[in-house]
């Protein structure tokens, strides 16, 4: 098993933490995490890839072990998070890589792909949305309302997502055997979200999420013109991004694999070996 290095880089004056493993001369895969977690979500996947791939998994600003400047010190948007991620990859000298995106990692990854399409060797989406088809209305209604009209009437519904019960639900909902999911996951995430001032960081990103939707047609055009291979491996019981979001990638990607697994939003916690098997098979086929 390959060792995992835990590193920090200064990007535009901000400390960005990242995990790194695998041979430096191997094909690169960049793992981009979602809300409310960090590169911690990839802790068990990284060693399963590192024998054949150079793996980089950063924590977004405001998450995990990266710096978390307060909202009056940094304007938290998905554009800004993508800019920092791009800066990190350039600092590391990575000019060709596959992207693995989940949840928030998806709009960040789509921006990287649209900014430098020539750098993307493959796309892997694990419950990382890129289509209107993927939004589960019962979850997103409150988010859209808050983004359109932030204030005391709309904030309580989204602020509830910062609570321990809501974070636990994200991990357990749709998982056939919840005993497979370690409580360490939601306790770890809740502790970091509960840091002083982090609630305002998360609310800023909730407000900005609506600005990801106009990227979708650009993403679809990129998929059609670049013919980049795509793997969608998805927890089909996800109450945030439904399985139609996974199927939709086959509309535009010429080379698309879609696997719907009997799991939830954080599929790696209950189906690590299944996801790793799909991923290694796909990467082996398209990257060699």
PDB file of C-alpha atoms in Angstrom:
ATOM      1  CA  UNK A   1       0.000   0.000   0.000  1.00  0.00           C
ATOM      2  CA  UNK A   2       1.312   3.427  -0.962  1.00  0.00           C
ATOM      3  CA  UNK A   3       1.907   6.027   1.729  1.00  0.00           C
ATOM      4  CA  UNK A   4      -0.317   9.112   1.747  1.00  0.00           C
ATOM      5  CA  UNK A   5       1.419  12.459   2.260  1.00  0.00           C
ATOM      6  CA  UNK A   6      -0.366  15.327   4.004  1.00  0.00           C
ATOM      7  CA  UNK A   7       0.803  18.679   2.667  1.00  0.00           C
ATOM      8  CA  UNK A   8      -0.041  22.374   2.673  1.00  0.00           C
ATOM      9  CA  UNK A   9       0.579  24.962  -0.054  1.00  0.00           C
ATOM     10  CA  UNK A  10       0.138  28.729  -0.036  1.00  0.00           C
ATOM     11  CA  UNK A  11      -2.173  29.739  -2.901  1.00  0.00           C
ATOM     12  CA  UNK A  12      -2.961  33.447  -3.338  1.00  0.00           C
ATOM     13  CA  UNK A  13      -2.060  33.966   0.298  1.00  0.00           C
ATOM     14  CA  UNK A  14      -4.269  31.150   1.611  1.00  0.00           C
ATOM     15  CA  UNK A  15      -3.104  27.851   3.105  1.00  0.00           C
ATOM     16  CA  UNK A  16      -4.588  24.963   1.118  1.00  0.00           C
ATOM     17  CA  UNK A  17      -4.248  21.471   2.578  1.00  0.00           C
ATOM     18  CA  UNK A  18      -4.073  18.454   0.292  1.00  0.00           C
ATOM     19  CA  UNK A  19      -3.426  14.723   0.417  1.00  0.00           C
ATOM     20  CA  UNK A  20      -1.010  13.253  -2.119  1.00  0.00           C
ATOM     21  CA  UNK A  21      -0.040   9.701  -2.971  1.00  0.00           C
ATOM     22  CA  UNK A  22       1.278   7.563  -5.806  1.00  0.00           C
ATOM     23  CA  UNK A  23       4.159   7.767  -8.278  1.00  0.00           C
ATOM     24  CA  UNK A  24       4.989  11.279  -9.457  1.00  0.00           C
ATOM     25  CA  UNK A  25       5.236  10.106 -13.092  1.00  0.00           C
ATOM     26  CA  UNK A  26       1.913   8.208 -13.104  1.00  0.00           C
ATOM     27  CA  UNK A  27      -1.347   9.532 -14.634  1.00  0.00           C
ATOM     28  CA  UNK A  28      -2.880  12.115 -12.316  1.00  0.00           C
ATOM     29  CA  UNK A  29      -6.332  12.015 -10.746  1.00  0.00           C
ATOM     30  CA  UNK A  30      -7.619  14.969  -8.723  1.00  0.00           C
ATOM     31  CA  UNK A  31     -10.300  14.216  -6.124  1.00  0.00           C
ATOM     32  CA  UNK A  32     -12.655  17.107  -5.272  1.00  0.00           C
ATOM     33  CA  UNK A  33     -14.871  16.714  -2.215  1.00  0.00           C
ATOM     34  CA  UNK A  34     -18.339  18.005  -1.436  1.00  0.00           C
ATOM     35  CA  UNK A  35     -20.290  19.541   1.450  1.00  0.00           C
ATOM     36  CA  UNK A  36     -19.955  19.247   4.419  1.00  0.00           C
ATOM     37  CA  UNK A  37     -16.833  17.130   4.293  1.00  0.00           C
ATOM     38  CA  UNK A  38     -13.255  17.481   3.029  1.00  0.00           C
ATOM     39  CA  UNK A  39     -10.541  15.298   1.498  1.00  0.00           C
ATOM     40  CA  UNK A  40     -11.246  13.114   4.559  1.00  0.00           C
ATOM     41  CA  UNK A  41     -13.979  11.506   2.451  1.00  0.00           C
ATOM     42  CA  UNK A  42     -11.247  10.021   0.214  1.00  0.00           C
ATOM     43  CA  UNK A  43      -9.089   8.658   3.049  1.00  0.00           C
ATOM     44  CA  UNK A  44      -9.745   5.005   2.112  1.00  0.00           C
ATOM     45  CA  UNK A  45     -10.013   5.464  -1.654  1.00  0.00           C
ATOM     46  CA  UNK A  46      -6.614   7.128  -2.099  1.00  0.00           C
ATOM     47  CA  UNK A  47      -4.533   4.055  -1.131  1.00  0.00           C
ATOM     48  CA  UNK A  48      -6.594   1.921  -3.536  1.00  0.00           C
ATOM     49  CA  UNK A  49      -5.575   4.187  -6.440  1.00  0.00           C
ATOM     50  CA  UNK A  50      -2.040   5.120  -5.468  1.00  0.00           C
ATOM     51  CA  UNK A  51      -0.328   2.013  -6.862  1.00  0.00           C
ATOM     52  CA  UNK A  52      -1.158   3.136 -10.406  1.00  0.00           C
ATOM     53  CA  UNK A  53      -2.024   6.844 -10.205  1.00  0.00           C
ATOM     54  CA  UNK A  54      -0.677  10.090  -8.817  1.00  0.00           C
ATOM     55  CA  UNK A  55      -3.521  11.193  -6.543  1.00  0.00           C
ATOM     56  CA  UNK A  56      -4.163  14.743  -5.322  1.00  0.00           C
ATOM     57  CA  UNK A  57      -7.062  15.513  -2.956  1.00  0.00           C
ATOM     58  CA  UNK A  58      -7.300  19.116  -1.697  1.00  0.00           C
ATOM     59  CA  UNK A  59      -9.534  20.616   0.977  1.00  0.00           C
ATOM     60  CA  UNK A  60     -11.477  23.588  -0.366  1.00  0.00           C
ATOM     61  CA  UNK A  61     -10.950  26.881   1.458  1.00  0.00           C
ATOM     62  CA  UNK A  62     -13.227  26.915   4.486  1.00  0.00           C
ATOM     63  CA  UNK A  63     -13.235  23.108   4.730  1.00  0.00           C
ATOM     64  CA  UNK A  64     -11.118  20.449   6.406  1.00  0.00           C
ATOM     65  CA  UNK A  65      -7.556  21.487   7.218  1.00  0.00           C
ATOM     66  CA  UNK A  66      -7.386  24.362   4.733  1.00  0.00           C
ATOM     67  CA  UNK A  67      -7.547  27.924   5.973  1.00  0.00           C
ATOM     68  CA  UNK A  68     -11.007  29.280   6.730  1.00  0.00           C
ATOM     69  CA  UNK A  69     -10.921  33.082   6.585  1.00  0.00           C
ATOM     70  CA  UNK A  70     -14.126  34.714   7.761  1.00  0.00           C
ATOM     71  CA  UNK A  71     -16.644  36.024   5.237  1.00  0.00           C
ATOM     72  CA  UNK A  72     -15.506  39.612   5.782  1.00  0.00           C
ATOM     73  CA  UNK A  73     -11.977  38.513   4.816  1.00  0.00           C
ATOM     74  CA  UNK A  74     -12.786  36.407   1.744  1.00  0.00           C
ATOM     75  CA  UNK A  75     -15.726  36.300  -0.669  1.00  0.00           C
ATOM     76  CA  UNK A  76     -16.824  32.670  -0.778  1.00  0.00           C
ATOM     77  CA  UNK A  77     -18.141  31.699  -4.203  1.00  0.00           C
ATOM     78  CA  UNK A  78     -17.673  28.637  -6.347  1.00  0.00           C
ATOM     79  CA  UNK A  79     -15.734  30.795  -8.796  1.00  0.00           C
ATOM     80  CA  UNK A  80     -13.325  31.709  -6.013  1.00  0.00           C
ATOM     81  CA  UNK A  81     -12.908  28.119  -4.811  1.00  0.00           C
ATOM     82  CA  UNK A  82     -12.230  26.965  -8.379  1.00  0.00           C
ATOM     83  CA  UNK A  83      -9.636  29.719  -8.787  1.00  0.00           C
ATOM     84  CA  UNK A  84      -7.771  28.497  -5.692  1.00  0.00           C
ATOM     85  CA  UNK A  85      -7.948  24.881  -6.849  1.00  0.00           C
ATOM     86  CA  UNK A  86      -6.596  25.859 -10.250  1.00  0.00           C
ATOM     87  CA  UNK A  87      -3.794  27.768  -8.569  1.00  0.00           C
ATOM     88  CA  UNK A  88      -2.868  24.754  -6.466  1.00  0.00           C
ATOM     89  CA  UNK A  89      -2.740  22.421  -9.476  1.00  0.00           C
ATOM     90  CA  UNK A  90      -0.631  24.883 -11.432  1.00  0.00           C
ATOM     91  CA  UNK A  91       1.724  25.272  -8.467  1.00  0.00           C
ATOM     92  CA  UNK A  92       2.099  21.491  -8.401  1.00  0.00           C
ATOM     93  CA  UNK A  93       2.919  21.507 -12.120  1.00  0.00           C
ATOM     94  CA  UNK A  94      -0.095  19.405 -13.116  1.00  0.00           C
ATOM     95  CA  UNK A  95      -1.134  20.110 -16.701  1.00  0.00           C
ATOM     96  CA  UNK A  96      -3.042  16.880 -17.448  1.00  0.00           C
ATOM     97  CA  UNK A  97      -5.347  15.097 -15.043  1.00  0.00           C
ATOM     98  CA  UNK A  98      -8.568  13.179 -14.536  1.00  0.00           C
ATOM     99  CA  UNK A  99     -11.152  14.732 -12.217  1.00  0.00           C
ATOM    100  CA  UNK A 100     -13.227  12.875  -9.626  1.00  0.00           C
ATOM    101  CA  UNK A 101     -15.995  15.162  -8.380  1.00  0.00           C
ATOM    102  CA  UNK A 102     -18.640  14.778  -5.687  1.00  0.00           C
ATOM    103  CA  UNK A 103     -21.292  17.300  -4.625  1.00  0.00           C
ATOM    104  CA  UNK A 104     -19.549  20.736  -4.304  1.00  0.00           C
ATOM    105  CA  UNK A 105     -16.548  19.269  -6.104  1.00  0.00           C
ATOM    106  CA  UNK A 106     -18.633  19.108  -9.278  1.00  0.00           C
ATOM    107  CA  UNK A 107     -19.169  22.844  -9.924  1.00  0.00           C
ATOM    108  CA  UNK A 108     -15.552  23.439  -8.964  1.00  0.00           C
ATOM    109  CA  UNK A 109     -14.406  20.711 -11.349  1.00  0.00           C
ATOM    110  CA  UNK A 110     -16.644  21.935 -14.174  1.00  0.00           C
ATOM    111  CA  UNK A 111     -14.998  25.355 -13.906  1.00  0.00           C
ATOM    112  CA  UNK A 112     -11.546  23.761 -14.134  1.00  0.00           C
ATOM    113  CA  UNK A 113     -12.605  21.821 -17.224  1.00  0.00           C
ATOM    114  CA  UNK A 114     -14.133  24.853 -18.923  1.00  0.00           C
ATOM    115  CA  UNK A 115     -11.117  27.003 -18.136  1.00  0.00           C
ATOM    116  CA  UNK A 116      -8.554  24.481 -19.405  1.00  0.00           C
ATOM    117  CA  UNK A 117     -10.333  21.763 -21.418  1.00  0.00           C
ATOM    118  CA  UNK A 118      -7.029  20.514 -22.804  1.00  0.00           C
ATOM    119  CA  UNK A 119      -5.944  19.459 -19.316  1.00  0.00           C
ATOM    120  CA  UNK A 120      -8.811  17.041 -18.644  1.00  0.00           C
ATOM    121  CA  UNK A 121      -8.047  13.403 -19.452  1.00  0.00           C
ATOM    122  CA  UNK A 122     -11.252  11.953 -17.952  1.00  0.00           C
ATOM    123  CA  UNK A 123     -14.189  12.886 -15.721  1.00  0.00           C
ATOM    124  CA  UNK A 124     -15.564  10.803 -12.873  1.00  0.00           C
ATOM    125  CA  UNK A 125     -18.726  12.018 -11.168  1.00  0.00           C
ATOM    126  CA  UNK A 126     -19.865  10.378  -7.963  1.00  0.00           C
ATOM    127  CA  UNK A 127     -23.118  12.129  -7.095  1.00  0.00           C
ATOM    128  CA  UNK A 128     -21.670  15.297  -8.584  1.00  0.00           C
ATOM    129  CA  UNK A 129     -24.391  17.087 -10.523  1.00  0.00           C
ATOM    130  CA  UNK A 130     -24.120  18.605 -13.994  1.00  0.00           C
ATOM    131  CA  UNK A 131     -27.735  18.577 -15.210  1.00  0.00           C
ATOM    132  CA  UNK A 132     -31.063  20.013 -14.153  1.00  0.00           C
ATOM    133  CA  UNK A 133     -32.259  16.402 -14.213  1.00  0.00           C
ATOM    134  CA  UNK A 134     -30.235  15.701 -11.083  1.00  0.00           C
ATOM    135  CA  UNK A 135     -31.882  18.129  -8.680  1.00  0.00           C
ATOM    136  CA  UNK A 136     -34.294  16.481  -6.231  1.00  0.00           C
ATOM    137  CA  UNK A 137     -36.963  19.168  -5.845  1.00  0.00           C
ATOM    138  CA  UNK A 138     -37.866  18.384  -2.240  1.00  0.00           C
ATOM    139  CA  UNK A 139     -34.284  19.123  -1.172  1.00  0.00           C
ATOM    140  CA  UNK A 140     -33.501  22.109  -3.391  1.00  0.00           C
ATOM    141  CA  UNK A 141     -36.650  24.216  -2.995  1.00  0.00           C
ATOM    142  CA  UNK A 142     -35.345  25.837   0.193  1.00  0.00           C
ATOM    143  CA  UNK A 143     -31.880  26.409  -1.275  1.00  0.00           C
ATOM    144  CA  UNK A 144     -33.275  28.183  -4.333  1.00  0.00           C
ATOM    145  CA  UNK A 145     -35.542  30.315  -2.159  1.00  0.00           C
ATOM    146  CA  UNK A 146     -32.629  31.352   0.055  1.00  0.00           C
ATOM    147  CA  UNK A 147     -30.435  32.151  -2.935  1.00  0.00           C
ATOM    148  CA  UNK A 148     -33.139  34.294  -4.517  1.00  0.00           C
ATOM    149  CA  UNK A 149     -34.121  36.134  -1.342  1.00  0.00           C
ATOM    150  CA  UNK A 150     -31.694  35.622   1.564  1.00  0.00           C
ATOM    151  CA  UNK A 151     -33.075  36.794   4.873  1.00  0.00           C
ATOM    152  CA  UNK A 152     -34.872  35.790   8.070  1.00  0.00           C
ATOM    153  CA  UNK A 153     -37.752  34.167   6.171  1.00  0.00           C
ATOM    154  CA  UNK A 154     -35.564  31.808   4.119  1.00  0.00           C
ATOM    155  CA  UNK A 155     -32.403  31.310   6.173  1.00  0.00           C
ATOM    156  CA  UNK A 156     -33.683  28.966   8.933  1.00  0.00           C
ATOM    157  CA  UNK A 157     -34.489  26.179   6.460  1.00  0.00           C
ATOM    158  CA  UNK A 158     -30.958  26.122   5.015  1.00  0.00           C
ATOM    159  CA  UNK A 159     -29.236  26.807   8.331  1.00  0.00           C
ATOM    160  CA  UNK A 160     -30.755  23.535   9.541  1.00  0.00           C
ATOM    161  CA  UNK A 161     -28.423  21.761   7.082  1.00  0.00           C
ATOM    162  CA  UNK A 162     -25.509  22.759   9.343  1.00  0.00           C
ATOM    163  CA  UNK A 163     -26.876  20.732  12.248  1.00  0.00           C
ATOM    164  CA  UNK A 164     -25.688  17.317  13.373  1.00  0.00           C
ATOM    165  CA  UNK A 165     -28.967  15.576  12.513  1.00  0.00           C
ATOM    166  CA  UNK A 166     -28.945  16.918   8.945  1.00  0.00           C
ATOM    167  CA  UNK A 167     -25.306  15.979   8.393  1.00  0.00           C
ATOM    168  CA  UNK A 168     -25.910  12.499   9.807  1.00  0.00           C
ATOM    169  CA  UNK A 169     -28.881  12.112   7.461  1.00  0.00           C
ATOM    170  CA  UNK A 170     -26.726  12.958   4.438  1.00  0.00           C
ATOM    171  CA  UNK A 171     -24.520   9.998   5.320  1.00  0.00           C
ATOM    172  CA  UNK A 172     -27.227   7.490   6.191  1.00  0.00           C
ATOM    173  CA  UNK A 173     -30.181   8.237   3.928  1.00  0.00           C
ATOM    174  CA  UNK A 174     -30.577   5.645   1.208  1.00  0.00           C
ATOM    175  CA  UNK A 175     -27.921   3.298   2.618  1.00  0.00           C
ATOM    176  CA  UNK A 176     -29.331  -0.260   2.831  1.00  0.00           C
ATOM    177  CA  UNK A 177     -27.050  -1.141   5.763  1.00  0.00           C
ATOM    178  CA  UNK A 178     -26.390   2.015   7.829  1.00  0.00           C
ATOM    179  CA  UNK A 179     -24.100   0.054  10.165  1.00  0.00           C
ATOM    180  CA  UNK A 180     -21.455   0.210   7.421  1.00  0.00           C
ATOM    181  CA  UNK A 181     -21.156   3.993   7.828  1.00  0.00           C
ATOM    182  CA  UNK A 182     -18.852   5.115  10.613  1.00  0.00           C
ATOM    183  CA  UNK A 183     -20.179   7.809  12.978  1.00  0.00           C
ATOM    184  CA  UNK A 184     -16.711   9.340  12.704  1.00  0.00           C
ATOM    185  CA  UNK A 185     -17.808  10.785   9.367  1.00  0.00           C
ATOM    186  CA  UNK A 186     -20.652  13.006  10.513  1.00  0.00           C
ATOM    187  CA  UNK A 187     -19.006  13.836  13.856  1.00  0.00           C
ATOM    188  CA  UNK A 188     -15.846  14.938  11.993  1.00  0.00           C
ATOM    189  CA  UNK A 189     -17.796  17.100   9.558  1.00  0.00           C
ATOM    190  CA  UNK A 190     -20.052  18.608  12.208  1.00  0.00           C
ATOM    191  CA  UNK A 191     -17.068  19.631  14.341  1.00  0.00           C
ATOM    192  CA  UNK A 192     -15.500  21.503  11.412  1.00  0.00           C
ATOM    193  CA  UNK A 193     -18.736  23.170  10.281  1.00  0.00           C
ATOM    194  CA  UNK A 194     -19.292  24.265  13.898  1.00  0.00           C
ATOM    195  CA  UNK A 195     -16.068  26.289  14.074  1.00  0.00           C
ATOM    196  CA  UNK A 196     -16.619  29.958  14.863  1.00  0.00           C
ATOM    197  CA  UNK A 197     -17.677  31.792  11.707  1.00  0.00           C
ATOM    198  CA  UNK A 198     -17.894  28.689   9.537  1.00  0.00           C
ATOM    199  CA  UNK A 199     -21.677  28.843   9.481  1.00  0.00           C
ATOM    200  CA  UNK A 200     -21.493  32.124   7.553  1.00  0.00           C
ATOM    201  CA  UNK A 201     -19.034  30.546   5.090  1.00  0.00           C
ATOM    202  CA  UNK A 202     -21.458  27.718   4.394  1.00  0.00           C
ATOM    203  CA  UNK A 203     -24.422  30.074   4.072  1.00  0.00           C
ATOM    204  CA  UNK A 204     -22.491  32.150   1.530  1.00  0.00           C
ATOM    205  CA  UNK A 205     -21.947  29.035  -0.585  1.00  0.00           C
ATOM    206  CA  UNK A 206     -25.606  28.029  -0.249  1.00  0.00           C
ATOM    207  CA  UNK A 207     -26.530  31.470  -1.616  1.00  0.00           C
ATOM    208  CA  UNK A 208     -24.063  31.136  -4.476  1.00  0.00           C
ATOM    209  CA  UNK A 209     -25.087  27.631  -5.540  1.00  0.00           C
ATOM    210  CA  UNK A 210     -27.700  28.946  -7.984  1.00  0.00           C
ATOM    211  CA  UNK A 211     -24.841  30.464 -10.006  1.00  0.00           C
ATOM    212  CA  UNK A 212     -23.669  26.959 -10.889  1.00  0.00           C
ATOM    213  CA  UNK A 213     -26.737  26.212 -12.996  1.00  0.00           C
ATOM    214  CA  UNK A 214     -25.805  28.537 -15.919  1.00  0.00           C
ATOM    215  CA  UNK A 215     -22.593  26.505 -16.299  1.00  0.00           C
ATOM    216  CA  UNK A 216     -24.493  23.355 -17.245  1.00  0.00           C
ATOM    217  CA  UNK A 217     -25.030  24.132 -20.962  1.00  0.00           C
ATOM    218  CA  UNK A 218     -21.328  25.033 -21.214  1.00  0.00           C
ATOM    219  CA  UNK A 219     -20.424  21.739 -19.561  1.00  0.00           C
ATOM    220  CA  UNK A 220     -22.643  19.815 -21.985  1.00  0.00           C
ATOM    221  CA  UNK A 221     -21.008  21.521 -24.941  1.00  0.00           C
ATOM    222  CA  UNK A 222     -17.587  20.664 -23.506  1.00  0.00           C
ATOM    223  CA  UNK A 223     -18.586  17.011 -23.178  1.00  0.00           C
ATOM    224  CA  UNK A 224     -19.790  16.903 -26.791  1.00  0.00           C
ATOM    225  CA  UNK A 225     -16.824  18.693 -28.347  1.00  0.00           C
ATOM    226  CA  UNK A 226     -13.997  17.277 -26.248  1.00  0.00           C
ATOM    227  CA  UNK A 227     -15.341  13.700 -26.253  1.00  0.00           C
ATOM    228  CA  UNK A 228     -13.707  13.307 -22.843  1.00  0.00           C
ATOM    229  CA  UNK A 229     -14.587   9.914 -21.327  1.00  0.00           C
ATOM    230  CA  UNK A 230     -17.012  10.085 -18.390  1.00  0.00           C
ATOM    231  CA  UNK A 231     -17.752   7.687 -15.554  1.00  0.00           C
ATOM    232  CA  UNK A 232     -20.881   8.377 -13.504  1.00  0.00           C
ATOM    233  CA  UNK A 233     -20.915   6.102 -10.466  1.00  0.00           C
ATOM    234  CA  UNK A 234     -23.836   7.197  -8.353  1.00  0.00           C
ATOM    235  CA  UNK A 235     -25.697   6.288  -5.193  1.00  0.00           C
ATOM    236  CA  UNK A 236     -29.115   5.894  -6.751  1.00  0.00           C
ATOM    237  CA  UNK A 237     -30.955   6.587  -3.458  1.00  0.00           C
ATOM    238  CA  UNK A 238     -29.420  10.044  -3.060  1.00  0.00           C
ATOM    239  CA  UNK A 239     -32.096  12.524  -1.912  1.00  0.00           C
ATOM    240  CA  UNK A 240     -29.994  15.504  -3.054  1.00  0.00           C
ATOM    241  CA  UNK A 241     -28.905  14.504  -6.569  1.00  0.00           C
ATOM    242  CA  UNK A 242     -31.142  11.823  -8.015  1.00  0.00           C
ATOM    243  CA  UNK A 243     -30.158   9.053 -10.457  1.00  0.00           C
ATOM    244  CA  UNK A 244     -31.483  10.960 -13.477  1.00  0.00           C
ATOM    245  CA  UNK A 245     -28.505  13.255 -12.948  1.00  0.00           C
ATOM    246  CA  UNK A 246     -26.182  10.317 -13.542  1.00  0.00           C
ATOM    247  CA  UNK A 247     -28.053   9.037 -16.591  1.00  0.00           C
ATOM    248  CA  UNK A 248     -28.002  12.500 -18.165  1.00  0.00           C
ATOM    249  CA  UNK A 249     -24.239  12.404 -18.758  1.00  0.00           C
ATOM    250  CA  UNK A 250     -24.800   9.749 -21.426  1.00  0.00           C
ATOM    251  CA  UNK A 251     -26.720  12.325 -23.493  1.00  0.00           C
ATOM    252  CA  UNK A 252     -23.643  14.419 -24.198  1.00  0.00           C
ATOM    253  CA  UNK A 253     -20.577  12.312 -23.442  1.00  0.00           C
ATOM    254  CA  UNK A 254     -19.582  10.109 -26.363  1.00  0.00           C
ATOM    255  CA  UNK A 255     -17.779   7.670 -24.068  1.00  0.00           C
ATOM    256  CA  UNK A 256     -19.911   7.374 -20.926  1.00  0.00           C
ATOM    257  CA  UNK A 257     -20.225   4.657 -18.318  1.00  0.00           C
ATOM    258  CA  UNK A 258     -23.120   4.956 -15.873  1.00  0.00           C
ATOM    259  CA  UNK A 259     -23.338   2.780 -12.757  1.00  0.00           C
ATOM    260  CA  UNK A 260     -26.232   3.222 -10.312  1.00  0.00           C
ATOM    261  CA  UNK A 261     -25.349   1.654  -6.963  1.00  0.00           C
ATOM    262  CA  UNK A 262     -27.775   0.832  -4.148  1.00  0.00           C
ATOM    263  CA  UNK A 263     -26.446   3.556  -1.855  1.00  0.00           C
ATOM    264  CA  UNK A 264     -26.739   7.196  -0.926  1.00  0.00           C
ATOM    265  CA  UNK A 265     -24.965  10.542  -1.270  1.00  0.00           C
ATOM    266  CA  UNK A 266     -21.668   9.475   0.317  1.00  0.00           C
ATOM    267  CA  UNK A 267     -21.259   6.229  -1.572  1.00  0.00           C
ATOM    268  CA  UNK A 268     -17.628   5.675  -0.554  1.00  0.00           C
ATOM    269  CA  UNK A 269     -18.686   5.092   3.050  1.00  0.00           C
ATOM    270  CA  UNK A 270     -20.839   2.068   2.250  1.00  0.00           C
ATOM    271  CA  UNK A 271     -19.608   0.861  -1.176  1.00  0.00           C
ATOM    272  CA  UNK A 272     -15.912   1.720  -1.265  1.00  0.00           C
ATOM    273  CA  UNK A 273     -14.798  -1.443  -3.057  1.00  0.00           C
ATOM    274  CA  UNK A 274     -17.587  -1.213  -5.637  1.00  0.00           C
ATOM    275  CA  UNK A 275     -16.701   2.398  -6.483  1.00  0.00           C
ATOM    276  CA  UNK A 276     -12.978   1.653  -6.520  1.00  0.00           C
ATOM    277  CA  UNK A 277     -13.561  -1.284  -8.860  1.00  0.00           C
ATOM    278  CA  UNK A 278     -15.590   0.848 -11.279  1.00  0.00           C
ATOM    279  CA  UNK A 279     -13.017   3.605 -11.080  1.00  0.00           C
ATOM    280  CA  UNK A 280      -9.967   1.433 -11.637  1.00  0.00           C
ATOM    281  CA  UNK A 281     -11.630  -0.350 -14.532  1.00  0.00           C
ATOM    282  CA  UNK A 282     -12.619   2.933 -16.156  1.00  0.00           C
ATOM    283  CA  UNK A 283      -9.264   4.647 -15.629  1.00  0.00           C
ATOM    284  CA  UNK A 284      -7.413   1.564 -16.806  1.00  0.00           C
ATOM    285  CA  UNK A 285      -9.451   1.576 -20.001  1.00  0.00           C
ATOM    286  CA  UNK A 286      -9.231   5.280 -20.828  1.00  0.00           C
ATOM    287  CA  UNK A 287      -5.815   6.206 -19.390  1.00  0.00           C
ATOM    288  CA  UNK A 288      -3.934   2.925 -19.643  1.00  0.00           C
TER     289      UNK A 288
END
